[in-house]
Short mmCIF file of C-alpha atoms in Angstrom, two decimals:
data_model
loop_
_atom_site.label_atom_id
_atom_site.label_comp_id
_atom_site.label_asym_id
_atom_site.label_seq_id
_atom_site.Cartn_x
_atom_site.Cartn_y
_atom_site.Cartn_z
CA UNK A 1459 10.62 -22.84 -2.02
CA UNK A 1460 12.51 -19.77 -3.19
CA UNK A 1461 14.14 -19.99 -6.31
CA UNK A 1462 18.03 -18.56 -7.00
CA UNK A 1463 16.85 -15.59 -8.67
CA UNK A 1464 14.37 -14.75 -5.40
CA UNK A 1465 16.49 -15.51 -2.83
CA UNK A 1466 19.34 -12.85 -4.78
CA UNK A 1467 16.29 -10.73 -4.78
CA UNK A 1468 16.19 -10.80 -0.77
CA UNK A 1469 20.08 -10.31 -0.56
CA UNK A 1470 20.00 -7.43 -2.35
CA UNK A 1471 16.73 -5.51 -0.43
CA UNK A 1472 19.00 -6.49 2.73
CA UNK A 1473 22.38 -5.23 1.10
CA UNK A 1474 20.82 -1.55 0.33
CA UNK A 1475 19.22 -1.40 4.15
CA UNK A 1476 22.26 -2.04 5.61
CA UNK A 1477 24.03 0.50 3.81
CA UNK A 1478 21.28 3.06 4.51
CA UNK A 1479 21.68 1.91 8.35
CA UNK A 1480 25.32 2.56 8.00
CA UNK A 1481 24.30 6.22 7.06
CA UNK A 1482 22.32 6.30 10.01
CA UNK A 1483 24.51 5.12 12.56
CA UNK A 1484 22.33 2.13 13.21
CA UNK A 1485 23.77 -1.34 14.41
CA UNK A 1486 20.44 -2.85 14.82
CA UNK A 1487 16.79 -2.30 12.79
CA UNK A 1488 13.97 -3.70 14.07
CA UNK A 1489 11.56 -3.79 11.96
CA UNK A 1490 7.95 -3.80 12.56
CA UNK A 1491 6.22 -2.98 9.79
CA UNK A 1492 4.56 -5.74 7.93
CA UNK A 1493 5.63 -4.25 4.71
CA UNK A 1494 8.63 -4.11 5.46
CA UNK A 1495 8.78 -7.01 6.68
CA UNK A 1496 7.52 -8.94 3.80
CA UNK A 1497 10.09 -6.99 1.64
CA UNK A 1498 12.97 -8.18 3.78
CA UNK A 1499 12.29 -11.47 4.59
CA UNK A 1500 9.21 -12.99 2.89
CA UNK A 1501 6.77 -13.13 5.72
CA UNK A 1502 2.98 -13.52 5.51
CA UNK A 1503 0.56 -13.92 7.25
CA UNK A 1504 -2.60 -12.11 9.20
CA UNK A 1505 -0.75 -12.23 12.46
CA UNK A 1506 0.28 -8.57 12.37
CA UNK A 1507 -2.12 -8.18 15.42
CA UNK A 1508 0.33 -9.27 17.88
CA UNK A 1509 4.12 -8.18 18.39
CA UNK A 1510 6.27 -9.38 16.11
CA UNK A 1511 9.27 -7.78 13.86
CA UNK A 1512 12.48 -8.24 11.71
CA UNK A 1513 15.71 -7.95 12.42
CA UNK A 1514 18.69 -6.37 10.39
CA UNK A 1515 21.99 -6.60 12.65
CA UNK A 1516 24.43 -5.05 10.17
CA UNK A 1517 27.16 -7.24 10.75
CA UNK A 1518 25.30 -10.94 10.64
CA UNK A 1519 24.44 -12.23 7.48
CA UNK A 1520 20.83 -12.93 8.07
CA UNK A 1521 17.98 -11.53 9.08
CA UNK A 1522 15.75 -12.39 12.44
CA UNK A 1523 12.68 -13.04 12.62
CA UNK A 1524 11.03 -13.21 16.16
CA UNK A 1525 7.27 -13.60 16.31
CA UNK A 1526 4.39 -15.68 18.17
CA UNK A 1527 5.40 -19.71 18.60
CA UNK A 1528 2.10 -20.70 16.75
CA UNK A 1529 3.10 -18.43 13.73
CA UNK A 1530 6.52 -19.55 13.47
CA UNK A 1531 5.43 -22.14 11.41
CA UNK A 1532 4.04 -19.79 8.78
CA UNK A 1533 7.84 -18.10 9.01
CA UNK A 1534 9.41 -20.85 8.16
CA UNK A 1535 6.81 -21.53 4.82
CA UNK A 1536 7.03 -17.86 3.56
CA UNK A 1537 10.45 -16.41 4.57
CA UNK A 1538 14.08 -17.44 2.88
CA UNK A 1539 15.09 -17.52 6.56
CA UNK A 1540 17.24 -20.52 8.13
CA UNK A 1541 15.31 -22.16 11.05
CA UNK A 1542 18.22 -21.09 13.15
CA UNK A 1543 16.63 -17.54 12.23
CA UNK A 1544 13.32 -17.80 12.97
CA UNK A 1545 12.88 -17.13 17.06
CA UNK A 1546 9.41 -17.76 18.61
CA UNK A 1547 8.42 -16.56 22.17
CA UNK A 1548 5.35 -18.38 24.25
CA UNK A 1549 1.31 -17.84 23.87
CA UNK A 1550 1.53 -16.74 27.48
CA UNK A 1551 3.35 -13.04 26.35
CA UNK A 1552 0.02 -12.69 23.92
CA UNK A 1553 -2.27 -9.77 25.09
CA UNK A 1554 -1.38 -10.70 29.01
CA UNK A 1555 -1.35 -8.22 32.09
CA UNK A 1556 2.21 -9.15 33.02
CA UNK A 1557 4.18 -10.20 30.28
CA UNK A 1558 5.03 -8.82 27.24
CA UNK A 1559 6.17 -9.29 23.68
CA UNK A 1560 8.74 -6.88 23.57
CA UNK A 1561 10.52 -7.76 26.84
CA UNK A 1562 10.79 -11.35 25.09
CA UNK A 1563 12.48 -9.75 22.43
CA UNK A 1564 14.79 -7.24 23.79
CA UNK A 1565 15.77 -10.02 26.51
CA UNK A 1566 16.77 -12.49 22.97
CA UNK A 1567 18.48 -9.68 21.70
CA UNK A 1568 20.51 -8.83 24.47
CA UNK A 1569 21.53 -12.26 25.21
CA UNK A 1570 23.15 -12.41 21.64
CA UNK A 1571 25.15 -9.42 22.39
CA UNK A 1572 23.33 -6.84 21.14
CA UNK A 1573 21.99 -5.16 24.43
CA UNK A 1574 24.63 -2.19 24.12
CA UNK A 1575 24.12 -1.25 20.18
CA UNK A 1576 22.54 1.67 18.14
CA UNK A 1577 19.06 0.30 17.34
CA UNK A 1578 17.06 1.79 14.74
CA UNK A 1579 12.91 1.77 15.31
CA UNK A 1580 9.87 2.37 13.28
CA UNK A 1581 7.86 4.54 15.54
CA UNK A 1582 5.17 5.55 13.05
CA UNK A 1583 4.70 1.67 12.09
CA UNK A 1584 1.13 1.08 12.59
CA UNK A 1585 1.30 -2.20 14.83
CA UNK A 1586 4.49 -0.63 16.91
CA UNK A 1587 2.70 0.80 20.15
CA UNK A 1588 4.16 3.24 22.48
CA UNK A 1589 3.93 0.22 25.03
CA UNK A 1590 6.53 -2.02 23.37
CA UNK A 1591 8.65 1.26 22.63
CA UNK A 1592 8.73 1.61 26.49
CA UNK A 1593 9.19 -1.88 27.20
CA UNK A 1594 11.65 -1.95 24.76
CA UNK A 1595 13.69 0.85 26.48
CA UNK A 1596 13.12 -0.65 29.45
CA UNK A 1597 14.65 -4.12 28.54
CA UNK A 1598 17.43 -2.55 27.07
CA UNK A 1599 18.85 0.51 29.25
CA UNK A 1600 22.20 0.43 27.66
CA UNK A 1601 21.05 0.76 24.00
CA UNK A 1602 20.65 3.85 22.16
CA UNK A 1603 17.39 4.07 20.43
CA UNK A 1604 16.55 6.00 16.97
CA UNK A 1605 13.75 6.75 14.58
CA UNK A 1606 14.01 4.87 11.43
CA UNK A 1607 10.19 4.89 10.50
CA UNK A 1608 10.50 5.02 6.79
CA UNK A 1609 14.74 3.88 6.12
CA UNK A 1610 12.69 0.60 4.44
CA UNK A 1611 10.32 2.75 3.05
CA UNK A 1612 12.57 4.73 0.94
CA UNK A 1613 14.30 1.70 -0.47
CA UNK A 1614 10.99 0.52 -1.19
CA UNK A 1615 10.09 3.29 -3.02
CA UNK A 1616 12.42 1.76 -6.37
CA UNK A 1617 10.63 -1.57 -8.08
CA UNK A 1618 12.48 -4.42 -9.11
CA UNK A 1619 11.49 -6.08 -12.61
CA UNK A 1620 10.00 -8.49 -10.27
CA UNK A 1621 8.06 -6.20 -8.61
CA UNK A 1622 6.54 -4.46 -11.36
CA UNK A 1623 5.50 -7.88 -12.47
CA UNK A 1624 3.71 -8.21 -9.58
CA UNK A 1625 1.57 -4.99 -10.10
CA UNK A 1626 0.85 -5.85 -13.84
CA UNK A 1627 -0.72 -8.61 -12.42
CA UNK A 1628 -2.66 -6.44 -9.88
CA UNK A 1629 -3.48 -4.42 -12.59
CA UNK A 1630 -4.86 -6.84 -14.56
CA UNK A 1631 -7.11 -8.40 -11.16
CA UNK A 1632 -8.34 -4.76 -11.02
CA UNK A 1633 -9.46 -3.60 -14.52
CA UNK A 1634 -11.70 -7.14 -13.94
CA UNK A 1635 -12.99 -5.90 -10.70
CA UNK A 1636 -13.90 -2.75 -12.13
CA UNK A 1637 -15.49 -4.42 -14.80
CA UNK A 1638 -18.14 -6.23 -12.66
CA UNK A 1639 -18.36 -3.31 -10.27
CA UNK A 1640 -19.83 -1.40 -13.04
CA UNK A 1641 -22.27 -4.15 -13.97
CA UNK A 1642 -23.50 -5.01 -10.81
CA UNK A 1643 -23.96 -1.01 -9.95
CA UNK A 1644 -27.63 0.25 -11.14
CA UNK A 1645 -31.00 0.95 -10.15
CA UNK A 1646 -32.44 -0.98 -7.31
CA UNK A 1647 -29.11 -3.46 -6.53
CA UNK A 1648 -28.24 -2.89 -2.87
CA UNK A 1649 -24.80 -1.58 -2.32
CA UNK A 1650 -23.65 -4.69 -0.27
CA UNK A 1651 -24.36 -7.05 -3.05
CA UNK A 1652 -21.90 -4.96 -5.66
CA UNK A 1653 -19.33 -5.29 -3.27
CA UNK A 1654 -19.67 -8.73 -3.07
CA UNK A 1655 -19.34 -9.22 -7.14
CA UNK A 1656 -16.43 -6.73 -6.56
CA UNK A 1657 -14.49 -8.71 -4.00
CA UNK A 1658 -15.56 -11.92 -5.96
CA UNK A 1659 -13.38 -10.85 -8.85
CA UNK A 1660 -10.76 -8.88 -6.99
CA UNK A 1661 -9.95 -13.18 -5.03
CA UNK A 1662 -10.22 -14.70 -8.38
CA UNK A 1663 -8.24 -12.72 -10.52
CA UNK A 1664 -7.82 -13.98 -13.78
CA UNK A 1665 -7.57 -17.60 -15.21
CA UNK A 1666 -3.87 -17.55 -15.07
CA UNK A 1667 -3.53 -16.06 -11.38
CA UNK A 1668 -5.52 -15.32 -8.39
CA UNK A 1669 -5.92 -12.38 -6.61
CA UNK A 1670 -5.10 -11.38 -2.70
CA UNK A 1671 -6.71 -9.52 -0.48
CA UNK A 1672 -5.97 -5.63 -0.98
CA UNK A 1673 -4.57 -3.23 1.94
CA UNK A 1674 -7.90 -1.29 1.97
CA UNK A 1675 -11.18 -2.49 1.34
CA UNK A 1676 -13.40 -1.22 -2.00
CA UNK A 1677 -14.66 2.51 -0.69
CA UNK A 1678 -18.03 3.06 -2.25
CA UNK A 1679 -19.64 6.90 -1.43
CA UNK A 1680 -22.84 6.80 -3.21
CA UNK A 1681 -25.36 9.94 -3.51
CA UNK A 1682 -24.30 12.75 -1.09
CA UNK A 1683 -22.10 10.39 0.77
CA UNK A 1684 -19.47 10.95 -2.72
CA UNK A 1685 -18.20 14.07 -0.86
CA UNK A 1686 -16.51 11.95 1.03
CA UNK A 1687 -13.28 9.78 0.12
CA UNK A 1688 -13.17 6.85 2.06
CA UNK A 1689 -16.61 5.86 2.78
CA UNK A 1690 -17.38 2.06 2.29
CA UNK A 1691 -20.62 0.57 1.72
CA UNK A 1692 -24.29 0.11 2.99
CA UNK A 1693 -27.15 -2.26 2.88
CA UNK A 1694 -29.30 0.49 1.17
CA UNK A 1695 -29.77 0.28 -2.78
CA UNK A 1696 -28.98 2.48 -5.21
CA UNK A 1697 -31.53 5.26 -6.84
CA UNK A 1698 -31.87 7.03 -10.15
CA UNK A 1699 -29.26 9.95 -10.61
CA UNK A 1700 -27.07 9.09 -7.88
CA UNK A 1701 -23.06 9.20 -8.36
CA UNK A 1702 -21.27 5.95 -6.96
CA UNK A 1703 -17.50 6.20 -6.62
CA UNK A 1704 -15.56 3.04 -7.10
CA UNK A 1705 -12.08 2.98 -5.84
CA UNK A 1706 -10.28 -0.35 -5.45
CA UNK A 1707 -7.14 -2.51 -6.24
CA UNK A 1708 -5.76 -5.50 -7.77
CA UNK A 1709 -3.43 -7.03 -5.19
CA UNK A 1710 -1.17 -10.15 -6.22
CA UNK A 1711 1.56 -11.17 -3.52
CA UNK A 1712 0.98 -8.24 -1.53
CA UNK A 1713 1.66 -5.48 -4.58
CA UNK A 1714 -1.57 -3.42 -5.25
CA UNK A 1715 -2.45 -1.62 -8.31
CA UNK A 1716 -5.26 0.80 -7.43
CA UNK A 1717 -7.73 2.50 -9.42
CA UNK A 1718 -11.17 4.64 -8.88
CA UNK A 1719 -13.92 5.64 -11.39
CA UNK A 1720 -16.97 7.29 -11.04
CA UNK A 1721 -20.44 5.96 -12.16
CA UNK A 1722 -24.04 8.44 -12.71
CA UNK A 1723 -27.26 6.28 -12.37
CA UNK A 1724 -28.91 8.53 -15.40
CA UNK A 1725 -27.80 11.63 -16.89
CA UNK A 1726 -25.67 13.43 -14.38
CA UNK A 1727 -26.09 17.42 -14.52
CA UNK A 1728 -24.00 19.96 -16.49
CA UNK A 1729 -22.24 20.73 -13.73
CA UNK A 1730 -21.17 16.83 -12.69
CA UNK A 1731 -20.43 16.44 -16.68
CA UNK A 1732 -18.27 19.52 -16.83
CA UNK A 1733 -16.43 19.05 -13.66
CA UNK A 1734 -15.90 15.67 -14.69
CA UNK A 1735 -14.14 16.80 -18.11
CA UNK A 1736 -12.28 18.69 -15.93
CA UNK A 1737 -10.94 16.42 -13.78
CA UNK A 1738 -9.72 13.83 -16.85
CA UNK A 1739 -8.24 17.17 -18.19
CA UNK A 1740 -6.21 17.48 -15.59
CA UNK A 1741 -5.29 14.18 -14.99
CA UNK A 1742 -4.06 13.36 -18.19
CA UNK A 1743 -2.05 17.10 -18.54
CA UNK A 1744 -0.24 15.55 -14.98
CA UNK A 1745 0.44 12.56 -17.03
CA UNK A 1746 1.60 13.57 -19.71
CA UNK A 1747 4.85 15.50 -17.81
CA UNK A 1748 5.65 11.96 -15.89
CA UNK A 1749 9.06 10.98 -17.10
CA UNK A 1750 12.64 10.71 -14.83
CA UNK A 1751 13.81 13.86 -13.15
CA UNK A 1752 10.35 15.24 -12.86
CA UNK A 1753 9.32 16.05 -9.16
CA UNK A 1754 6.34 15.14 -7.19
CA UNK A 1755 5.35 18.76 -6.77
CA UNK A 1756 5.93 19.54 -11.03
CA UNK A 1757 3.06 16.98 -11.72
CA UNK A 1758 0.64 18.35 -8.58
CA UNK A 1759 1.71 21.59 -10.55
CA UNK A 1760 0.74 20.50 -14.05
CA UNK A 1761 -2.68 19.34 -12.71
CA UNK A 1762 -3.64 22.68 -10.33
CA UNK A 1763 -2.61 24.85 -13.58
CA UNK A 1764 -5.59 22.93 -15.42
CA UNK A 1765 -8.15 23.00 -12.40
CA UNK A 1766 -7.41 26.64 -11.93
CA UNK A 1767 -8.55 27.53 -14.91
CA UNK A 1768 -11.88 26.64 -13.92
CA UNK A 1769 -11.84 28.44 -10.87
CA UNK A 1770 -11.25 24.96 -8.90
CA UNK A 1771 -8.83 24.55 -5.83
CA UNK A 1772 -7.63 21.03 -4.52
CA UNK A 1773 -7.03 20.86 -0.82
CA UNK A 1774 -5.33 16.86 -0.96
CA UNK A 1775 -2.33 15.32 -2.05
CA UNK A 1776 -3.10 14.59 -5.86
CA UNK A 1777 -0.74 11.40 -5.51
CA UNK A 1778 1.52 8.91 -3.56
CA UNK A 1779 4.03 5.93 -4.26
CA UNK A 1780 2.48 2.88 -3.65
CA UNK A 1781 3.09 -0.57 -3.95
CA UNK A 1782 3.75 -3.66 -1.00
CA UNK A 1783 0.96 -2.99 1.58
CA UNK A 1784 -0.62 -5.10 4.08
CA UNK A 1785 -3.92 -3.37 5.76
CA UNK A 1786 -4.63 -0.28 6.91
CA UNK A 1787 -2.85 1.59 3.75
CA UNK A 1788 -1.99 0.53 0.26
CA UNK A 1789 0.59 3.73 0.21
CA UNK A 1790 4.38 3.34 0.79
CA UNK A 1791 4.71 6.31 3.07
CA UNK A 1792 7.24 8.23 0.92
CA UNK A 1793 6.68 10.41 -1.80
CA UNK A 1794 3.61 12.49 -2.46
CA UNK A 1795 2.78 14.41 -5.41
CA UNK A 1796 1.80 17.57 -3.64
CA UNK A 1797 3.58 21.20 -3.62
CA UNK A 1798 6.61 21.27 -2.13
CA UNK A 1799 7.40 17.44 -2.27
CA UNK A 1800 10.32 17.87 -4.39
CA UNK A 1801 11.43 14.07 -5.02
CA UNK A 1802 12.72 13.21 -8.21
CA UNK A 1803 10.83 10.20 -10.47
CA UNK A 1804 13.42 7.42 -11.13
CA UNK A 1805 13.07 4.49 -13.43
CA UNK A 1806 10.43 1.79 -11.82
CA UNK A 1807 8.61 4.73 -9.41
CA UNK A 1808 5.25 3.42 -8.78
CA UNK A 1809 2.25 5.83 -7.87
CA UNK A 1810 -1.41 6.09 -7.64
CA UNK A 1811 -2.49 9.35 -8.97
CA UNK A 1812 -5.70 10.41 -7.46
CA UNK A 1813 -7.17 13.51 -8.89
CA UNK A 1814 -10.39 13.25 -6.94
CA UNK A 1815 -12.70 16.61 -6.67
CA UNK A 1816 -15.02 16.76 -3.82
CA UNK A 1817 -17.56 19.50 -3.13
CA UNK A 1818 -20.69 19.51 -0.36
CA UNK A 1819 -22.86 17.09 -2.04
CA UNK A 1820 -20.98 14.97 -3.95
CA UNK A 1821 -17.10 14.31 -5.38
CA UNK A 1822 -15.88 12.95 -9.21
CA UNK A 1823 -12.97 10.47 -8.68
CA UNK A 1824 -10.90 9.26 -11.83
CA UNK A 1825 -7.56 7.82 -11.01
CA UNK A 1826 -4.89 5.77 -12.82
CA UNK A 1827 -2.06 3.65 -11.24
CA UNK A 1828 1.27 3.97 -13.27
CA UNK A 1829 5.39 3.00 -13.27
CA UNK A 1830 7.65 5.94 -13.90
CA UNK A 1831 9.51 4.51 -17.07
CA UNK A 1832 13.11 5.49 -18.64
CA UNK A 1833 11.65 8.07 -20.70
CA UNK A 1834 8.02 8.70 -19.52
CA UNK A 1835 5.37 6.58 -17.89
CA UNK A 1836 3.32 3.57 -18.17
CA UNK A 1837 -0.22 3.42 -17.20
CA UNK A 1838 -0.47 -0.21 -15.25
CA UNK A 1839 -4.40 -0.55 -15.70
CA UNK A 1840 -6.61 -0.66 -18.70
CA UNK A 1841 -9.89 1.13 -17.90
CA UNK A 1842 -11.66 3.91 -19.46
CA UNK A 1843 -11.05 7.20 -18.54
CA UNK A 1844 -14.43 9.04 -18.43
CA UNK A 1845 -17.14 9.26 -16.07
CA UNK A 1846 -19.21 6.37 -16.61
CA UNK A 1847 -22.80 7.18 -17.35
CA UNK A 1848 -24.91 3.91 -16.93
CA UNK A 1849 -27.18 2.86 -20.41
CA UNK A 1850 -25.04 5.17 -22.24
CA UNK A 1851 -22.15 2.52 -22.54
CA UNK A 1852 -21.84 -1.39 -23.62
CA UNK A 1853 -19.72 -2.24 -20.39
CA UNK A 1854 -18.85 -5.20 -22.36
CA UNK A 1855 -16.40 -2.70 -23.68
CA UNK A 1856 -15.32 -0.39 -21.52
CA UNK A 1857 -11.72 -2.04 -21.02
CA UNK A 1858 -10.29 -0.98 -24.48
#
């Protein structure tokens, strides 16, 4: 049941799209990403496999939500939608040779008069084929169709209270998780079984609140294989003076707080240690410049002036908003804090800053979640910032 203060919550995320539709020209948003749809109306649930979406007509109150009969249900236990809102089309449109979500959809929409409006679409959503585009155009030959793949997005991109709430929670889940990751990684465990512990703590969360599946699973390049990013996990065990790169997140209701750390089974080399120093030089110089009316590119600045200095060169993105996610991607789509992104931080900004270093045979990854506050920022996570050298360190105590 959704309490006064959510439901105004939902009102308003509606209010702002429809007045960035207005800008737009667009009568009618469908909205297929499962981000954006949570943010709209609510919805959850693992049924982002089949066709489904949100609908923002500007001129009706409400939104629409149209998705598979059998997960109706789970729209009417999770959205602040009236029943009258929640349309459900027939098992038989599921993954079948001659029927198909969309035309369901577009034939509801038309029969409610909007067949001959300006319909906005996200055509980089991840679930949004080019098939239902087509059918879509198809079932609708007398509506004009336009991109609107991040119009959500951007509204997004600004936390509620609420919201941030949510990540401190995530945060909290995380700096656990990371915790036990750094227990159960040494000598002779198999990689598997760390992961396990890992996604033990990251479902538990804390006494006071459980944890939620996060948008990405726990990426885990160990030896060589940390000169990659986003490498997961094997069933092989870990060795004296491999590095093992952690990077995870906290998730509560869908909001993620991520974070990554890097762990040397023995004493790593000069170089490791020094390019290590490095990188925690350089992410706490980008840090340190976070505050309103900064841009994206001024941090990714801050942090290449340090790196340079050592002769170093970063090919990725250092950053990116982040926040709501269901899987593939915990990022919001938005801003980045690369060169040339030139948004400006506002109040209640969220971002995962990821000033990971990776050469041919193997990478250093340190990285801090934080909120862009009224006069600087606020690191959401509680985790030492060091490369984490295993028998060196009572791990008892690493969250200060």
């Amino acid at each position: 049941m959704f309490s006064h203060y959510e439901y105004q919550e939902y009102q308003e995320r509606v209010a702002k799209t429809k007045e960035s539709m207005a800008k737009e020209g667009i009568e009618v948003l469908l909205v297929t990403n499962p981000s954006n749809m949570n943010y709209l109306s609510g919805y959850d649930g693992w049924s982002f496999y089949v066709d489904q979406m949100v609908v923002i007509i500007i001129d009706e109150d409400q939104p629409l939500w149209i998705g598979r009969y059998q997960d109706a249900n789970g729209a009417r236990a999770t959205t602040w939608l009236d029943q009258n809102n929640i349309i459900a089309y027939p098992d038989d449109y599921v993954q079948s040779d001659t029927k198909h979500p969309m035309e369901f959809m577009a034939d509801f929409l038309a029969q409610i008069g909007q067949g001959n409006r300006k319909f906005g679409v996200e055509m980089e959503a991840y679930y949004f084929t080019a098939r239902s585009y087509e059918k879509l155009k198809t079932r609708l030959p007398n509506a004009h169709f336009k991109d609107a793949s991040l119009l959500v997005n951007y509204i997004r991109i600004i936390k509620s209270d609420a919201e941030i709430e949510n990540m401190k929670k995530a945060a909290a889940i995380v700096d656990k998780a990371m915790l036990t990751a750094t227990n159960a990684i040494h000598v002779g465990a198999r990689q598997c079984d760390a992961i396990a512990a890992i996604y033990y703590d990251l479902i538990t969360g804390t006494k006071d609140f459980g944890g939620d599946y996060p948008a990405i699973v726990p990426l885990l390049p160990t030896g060589e294989r940390t000169s990659a990013p986003h490498l997961t996990w094997t069933d092989q065990t870990f060795k004296t003076g491999e590095l093992v790169i952690i990077e995870i997140a906290g998730c509560y209701k869908r909001y993620h707080a991520p974070l990554a750390r890097t762990v040397s089974l023995g004493n790593p080399t000069n170089e490791v240690k020094e390019i290590s120093k490095v990188v925690v030089e350089g992410l706490n110089t980008a840090l340190d410049i976070v505050k309103p009316g900064v841009t994206c590119e001024e941090i990714e600045a801050a942090w290449r002036n340090v790196i340079s200095k050592h002769g170093i060169e970063k090919e990725a993105r250092l950053g990116y908003s982040m926040g709501l996610s269901y899987p593939p991607d915990w990022g919001e789509h938005t801003a980045s804090i690369r060169k040339g992104d030139k948004t400006i931080l506002q109040p209640n900004m969220t971002f995962h800053l990821i000033p990971g270093l990776w050469f041919d045979q193997y990478g250093i990854e340190i990285s801090e979640s934080f909120r862009v506050t009224n006069s600087g920022c606020e690191i959401l996570t509680n985790f030492s910032r060091e490369l984490i050298v295993k028998g060196d360190i009572d791990f008892e105590t690493v969250i200060s």
